[in-house]
Short mmCIF file of C-alpha atoms in Angstrom, two decimals:
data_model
loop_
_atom_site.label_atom_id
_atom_site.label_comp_id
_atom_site.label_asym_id
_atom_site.label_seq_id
_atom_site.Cartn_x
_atom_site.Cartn_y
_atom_site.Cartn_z
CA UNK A 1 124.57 77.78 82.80
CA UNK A 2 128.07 78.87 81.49
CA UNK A 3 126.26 82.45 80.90
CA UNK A 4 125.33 82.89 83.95
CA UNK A 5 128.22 81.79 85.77
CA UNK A 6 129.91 84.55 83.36
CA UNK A 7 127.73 87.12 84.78
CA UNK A 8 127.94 86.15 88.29
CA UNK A 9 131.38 86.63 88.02
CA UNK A 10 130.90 90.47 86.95
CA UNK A 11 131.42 92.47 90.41
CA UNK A 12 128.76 94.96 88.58
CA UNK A 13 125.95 92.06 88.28
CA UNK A 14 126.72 90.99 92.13
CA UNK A 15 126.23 94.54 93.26
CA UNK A 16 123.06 94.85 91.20
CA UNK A 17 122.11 91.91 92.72
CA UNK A 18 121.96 92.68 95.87
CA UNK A 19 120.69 96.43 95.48
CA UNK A 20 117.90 94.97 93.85
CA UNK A 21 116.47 91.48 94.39
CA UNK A 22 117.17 90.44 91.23
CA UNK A 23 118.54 87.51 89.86
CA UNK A 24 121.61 87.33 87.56
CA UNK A 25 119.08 85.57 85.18
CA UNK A 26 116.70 88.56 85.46
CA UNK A 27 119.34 91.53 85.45
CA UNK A 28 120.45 89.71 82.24
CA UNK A 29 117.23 89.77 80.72
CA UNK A 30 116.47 93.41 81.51
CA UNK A 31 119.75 94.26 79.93
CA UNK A 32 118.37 93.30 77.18
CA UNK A 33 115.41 95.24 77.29
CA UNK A 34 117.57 98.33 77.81
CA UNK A 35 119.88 97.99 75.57
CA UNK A 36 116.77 97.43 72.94
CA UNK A 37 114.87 100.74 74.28
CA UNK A 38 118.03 103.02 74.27
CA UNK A 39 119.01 101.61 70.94
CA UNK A 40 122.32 100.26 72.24
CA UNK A 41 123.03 103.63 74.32
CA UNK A 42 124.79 103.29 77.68
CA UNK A 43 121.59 105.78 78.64
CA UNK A 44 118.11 105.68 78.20
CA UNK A 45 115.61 109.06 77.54
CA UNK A 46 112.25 109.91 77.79
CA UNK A 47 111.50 109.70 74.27
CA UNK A 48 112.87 105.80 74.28
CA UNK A 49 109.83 105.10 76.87
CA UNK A 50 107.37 107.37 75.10
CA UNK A 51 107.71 104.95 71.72
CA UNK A 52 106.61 101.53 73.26
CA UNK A 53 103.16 101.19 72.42
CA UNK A 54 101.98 99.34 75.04
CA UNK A 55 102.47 102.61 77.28
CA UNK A 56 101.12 104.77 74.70
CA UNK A 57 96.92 104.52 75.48
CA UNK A 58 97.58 104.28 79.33
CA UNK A 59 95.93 106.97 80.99
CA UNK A 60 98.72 108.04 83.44
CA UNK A 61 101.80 107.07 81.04
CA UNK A 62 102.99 111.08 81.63
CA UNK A 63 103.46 109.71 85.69
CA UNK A 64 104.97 106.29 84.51
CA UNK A 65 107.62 107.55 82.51
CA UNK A 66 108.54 110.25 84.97
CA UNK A 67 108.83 108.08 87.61
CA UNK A 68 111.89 106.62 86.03
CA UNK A 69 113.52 109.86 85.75
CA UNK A 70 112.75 111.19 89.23
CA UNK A 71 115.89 111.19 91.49
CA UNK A 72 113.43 110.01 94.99
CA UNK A 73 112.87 106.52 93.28
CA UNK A 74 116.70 105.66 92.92
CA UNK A 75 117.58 104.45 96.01
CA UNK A 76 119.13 107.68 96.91
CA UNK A 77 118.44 111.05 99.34
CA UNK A 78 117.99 113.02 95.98
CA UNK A 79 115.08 115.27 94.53
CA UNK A 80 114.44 116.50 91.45
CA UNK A 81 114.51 114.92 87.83
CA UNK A 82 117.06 113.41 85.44
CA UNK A 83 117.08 113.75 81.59
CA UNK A 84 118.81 110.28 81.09
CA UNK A 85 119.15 107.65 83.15
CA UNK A 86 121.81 104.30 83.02
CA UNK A 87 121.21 101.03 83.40
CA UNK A 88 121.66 100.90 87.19
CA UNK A 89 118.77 103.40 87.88
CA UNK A 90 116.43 101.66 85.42
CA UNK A 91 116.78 98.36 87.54
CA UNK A 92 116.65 99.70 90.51
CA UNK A 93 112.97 101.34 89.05
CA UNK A 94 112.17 98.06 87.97
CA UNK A 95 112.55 96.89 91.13
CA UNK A 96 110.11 98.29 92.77
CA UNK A 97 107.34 96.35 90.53
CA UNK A 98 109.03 93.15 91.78
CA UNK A 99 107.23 90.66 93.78
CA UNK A 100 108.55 89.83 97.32
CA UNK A 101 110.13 87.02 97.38
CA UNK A 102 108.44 84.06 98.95
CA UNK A 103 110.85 83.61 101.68
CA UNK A 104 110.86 86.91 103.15
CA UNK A 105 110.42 87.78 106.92
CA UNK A 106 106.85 90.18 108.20
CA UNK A 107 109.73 92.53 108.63
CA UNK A 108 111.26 92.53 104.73
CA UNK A 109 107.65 92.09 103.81
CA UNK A 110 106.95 95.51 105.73
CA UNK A 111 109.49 97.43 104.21
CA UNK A 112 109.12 96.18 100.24
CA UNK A 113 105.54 97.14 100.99
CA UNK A 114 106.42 100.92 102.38
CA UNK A 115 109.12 101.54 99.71
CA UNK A 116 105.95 100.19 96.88
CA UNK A 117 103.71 102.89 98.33
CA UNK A 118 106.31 105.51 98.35
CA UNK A 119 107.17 104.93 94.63
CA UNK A 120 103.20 104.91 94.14
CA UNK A 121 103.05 108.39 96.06
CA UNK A 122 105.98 110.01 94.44
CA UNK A 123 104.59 109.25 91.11
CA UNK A 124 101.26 111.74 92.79
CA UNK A 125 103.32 114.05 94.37
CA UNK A 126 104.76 115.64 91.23
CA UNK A 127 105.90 119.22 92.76
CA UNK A 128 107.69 117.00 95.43
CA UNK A 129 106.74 119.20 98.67
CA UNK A 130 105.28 116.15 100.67
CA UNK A 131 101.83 116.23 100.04
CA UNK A 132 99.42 114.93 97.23
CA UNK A 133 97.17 118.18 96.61
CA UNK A 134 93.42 118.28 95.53
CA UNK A 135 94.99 119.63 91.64
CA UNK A 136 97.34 116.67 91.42
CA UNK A 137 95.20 113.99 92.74
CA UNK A 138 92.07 115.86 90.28
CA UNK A 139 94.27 115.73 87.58
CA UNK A 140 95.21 111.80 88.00
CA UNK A 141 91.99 110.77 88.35
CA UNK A 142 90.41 113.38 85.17
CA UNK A 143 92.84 111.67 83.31
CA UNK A 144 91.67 108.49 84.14
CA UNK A 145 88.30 108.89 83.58
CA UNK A 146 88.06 111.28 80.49
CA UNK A 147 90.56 109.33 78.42
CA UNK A 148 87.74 106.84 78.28
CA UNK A 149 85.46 109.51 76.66
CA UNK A 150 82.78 108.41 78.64
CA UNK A 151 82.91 111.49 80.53
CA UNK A 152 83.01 114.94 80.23
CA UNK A 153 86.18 117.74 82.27
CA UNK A 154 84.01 119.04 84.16
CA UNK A 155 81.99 115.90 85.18
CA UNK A 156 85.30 113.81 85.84
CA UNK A 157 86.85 117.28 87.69
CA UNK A 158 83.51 116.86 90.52
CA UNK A 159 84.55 113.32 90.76
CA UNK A 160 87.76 113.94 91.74
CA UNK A 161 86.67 116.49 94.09
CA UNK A 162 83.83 114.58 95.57
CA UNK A 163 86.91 111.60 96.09
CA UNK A 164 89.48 113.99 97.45
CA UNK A 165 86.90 114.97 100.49
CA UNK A 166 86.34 111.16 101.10
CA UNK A 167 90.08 110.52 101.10
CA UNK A 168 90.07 113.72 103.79
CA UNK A 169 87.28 112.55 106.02
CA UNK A 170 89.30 109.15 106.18
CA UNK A 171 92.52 110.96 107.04
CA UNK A 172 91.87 113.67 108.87
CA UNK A 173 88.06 112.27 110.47
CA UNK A 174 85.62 115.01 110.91
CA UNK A 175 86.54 118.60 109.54
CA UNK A 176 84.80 121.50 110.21
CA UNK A 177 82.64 123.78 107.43
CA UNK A 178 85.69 126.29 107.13
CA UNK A 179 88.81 123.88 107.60
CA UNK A 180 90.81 123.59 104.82
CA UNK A 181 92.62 119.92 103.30
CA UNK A 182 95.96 120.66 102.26
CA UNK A 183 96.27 117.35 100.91
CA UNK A 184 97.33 114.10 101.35
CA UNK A 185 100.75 113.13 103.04
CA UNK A 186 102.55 109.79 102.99
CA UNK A 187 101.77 108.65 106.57
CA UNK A 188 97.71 109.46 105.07
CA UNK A 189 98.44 107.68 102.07
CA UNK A 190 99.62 104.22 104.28
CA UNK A 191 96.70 104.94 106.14
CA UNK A 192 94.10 105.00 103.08
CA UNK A 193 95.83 101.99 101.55
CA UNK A 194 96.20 99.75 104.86
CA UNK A 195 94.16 97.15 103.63
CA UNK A 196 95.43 96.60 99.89
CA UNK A 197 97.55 94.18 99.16
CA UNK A 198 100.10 96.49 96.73
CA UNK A 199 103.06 93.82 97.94
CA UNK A 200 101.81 91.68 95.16
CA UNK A 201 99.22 93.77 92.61
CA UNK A 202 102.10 96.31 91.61
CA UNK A 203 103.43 95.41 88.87
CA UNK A 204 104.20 96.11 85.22
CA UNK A 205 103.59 94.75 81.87
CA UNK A 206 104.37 97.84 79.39
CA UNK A 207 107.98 96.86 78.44
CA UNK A 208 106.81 93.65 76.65
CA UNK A 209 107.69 92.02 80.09
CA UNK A 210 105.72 90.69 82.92
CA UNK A 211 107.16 91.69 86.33
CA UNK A 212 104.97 89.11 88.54
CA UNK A 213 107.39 86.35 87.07
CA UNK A 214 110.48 88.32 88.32
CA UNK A 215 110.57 86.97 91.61
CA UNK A 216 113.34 84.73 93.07
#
C-alpha cells in the first residue's frame, strides 16, 4: 500500500494515469518491464524488442515492433518513425492493448474501439499515405501464411490477392472489369471489421505479460 501511495504522489504517475487508463499498480509494473528490456536505459530501441523470444517466431513481429516506434500511435498529430522511444510512449503503446474498462459509457466504448482499429491499421499502412495497398496487405498476409511452410510465395501471394478483391467488393460493392482498387482506407477498414469485437480480443502477451488482466 505504502508503494503505491508513493507513486500516486509522483505528478509523472498521475499524468500517466490519466493519459492512459492505467493504474498506478499497472504503470508500476510496466516500469519494470522497461527498465528490464532497455537494460536500465531511460530509452528503449528496436534491438531491445527484437531479443524477447516470445516475439521472435511471430509472423508479423517486423509490424509489432514498429508500431512502437511510429510517431501516429503516440497520442500525438505526428508521422514518421522514432529510433528510441521513453517510457511515456511505450505506455501509451501499451495502452492501446488494454481492455476497456468495465464501467465505461457506449460513447468511451466507441472511441477505445476506433483508436484499437487505428493502431491495427497503422501497423498495415506502413508508407503512411492513408490507404492499406494490395503490396502491403499481400505482404502481411504471405507472411502469415508462408512462415508456416505449409505454403509456397507464390501460392500464399494468390491468396492474398484473391482476399484483397473480397475486401474490395465489400468496400467499394460492385466494380467494374477495368476499375482499379487503390486500397483500403480507414473508414473501409471500420467498415470490414464492424462486426468484431477488437474492444476486447486485442491484446498482447509477448513481453512476458498478459494485457487482458490490465484493466481497472
Amino acid at each position: 500500500m505504502g508503494a503505491l501511495q508513493s507513486l500516486s504522489d509522483e505528478p509523472e504517475y498521475r499524468e500517466l494515469a490519466e493519459k492512459t487508463g492505467f493504474s498506478f499498480e499497472q504503470i508500476g509494473i510496466l516500469n519494470k518491464r522497461f527498465k528490464q528490456l532497455s537494460h536500465n536505459e531511460d530509452t528503449l530501441r528496436r534491438a531491445d524488442l527484437d531479443t524477447i523470444p516470445d516475439l521472435a517466431c511471430n509472423p508479423i513481429r517486423t509490424q509489432i515492433i514498429e508500431a512502437f516506434f511510429d510517431k501516429r500511435n503516440f497520442h500525438q498529430n505526428g508521422d514518421g518513425t522514432v529510433e528510441e522511444i521513453s517510457f511515456e510512449e511505450f505506455l501509451v503503446v501499451m495502452s492501446h492493448f488494454r481492455p476497456p474498462a468495465l464501467n465505461m459509457t457506449e460513447e468511451q466504448r466507441e472511441k477505445v474501439r476506433r483508436e484499437k482499429l487505428r493502431f491495427l491499421f497503422n501497423m498495415h499502412d506502413t508508407d503512411n499515405d492513408g490507404t492499406i495497398t494490395l503490396e502491403e496487405y499481400r505482404h502481411v498476409v504471405e507472411e502469415l501464411l508462408s512462415r508456416s511452410g505449409a505454403l509456397g510465395k507464390e501460392t500464399a501471394k494468390g491468396i492474398a490477392d484473391a482476399a484483397m478483391l473480397e475486401v474490395a467488393s465489400i468496400s467499394m460493392g460492385h466494380m467494374e472489369p477495368d476499375e482499379f482498387y487503390e486500397g483500403i482506407t480507414f473508414e473501409h477498414f471500420l467498415k470490414i471489421l464492424k462486426d468484431i469485437e477488437i474492444e476486447t480480443r486485442m491484446n498482447i502477451r509477448f513481453l512476458n505479460m498478459d494485457t487482458t488482466t490490465l484493466c481497472k
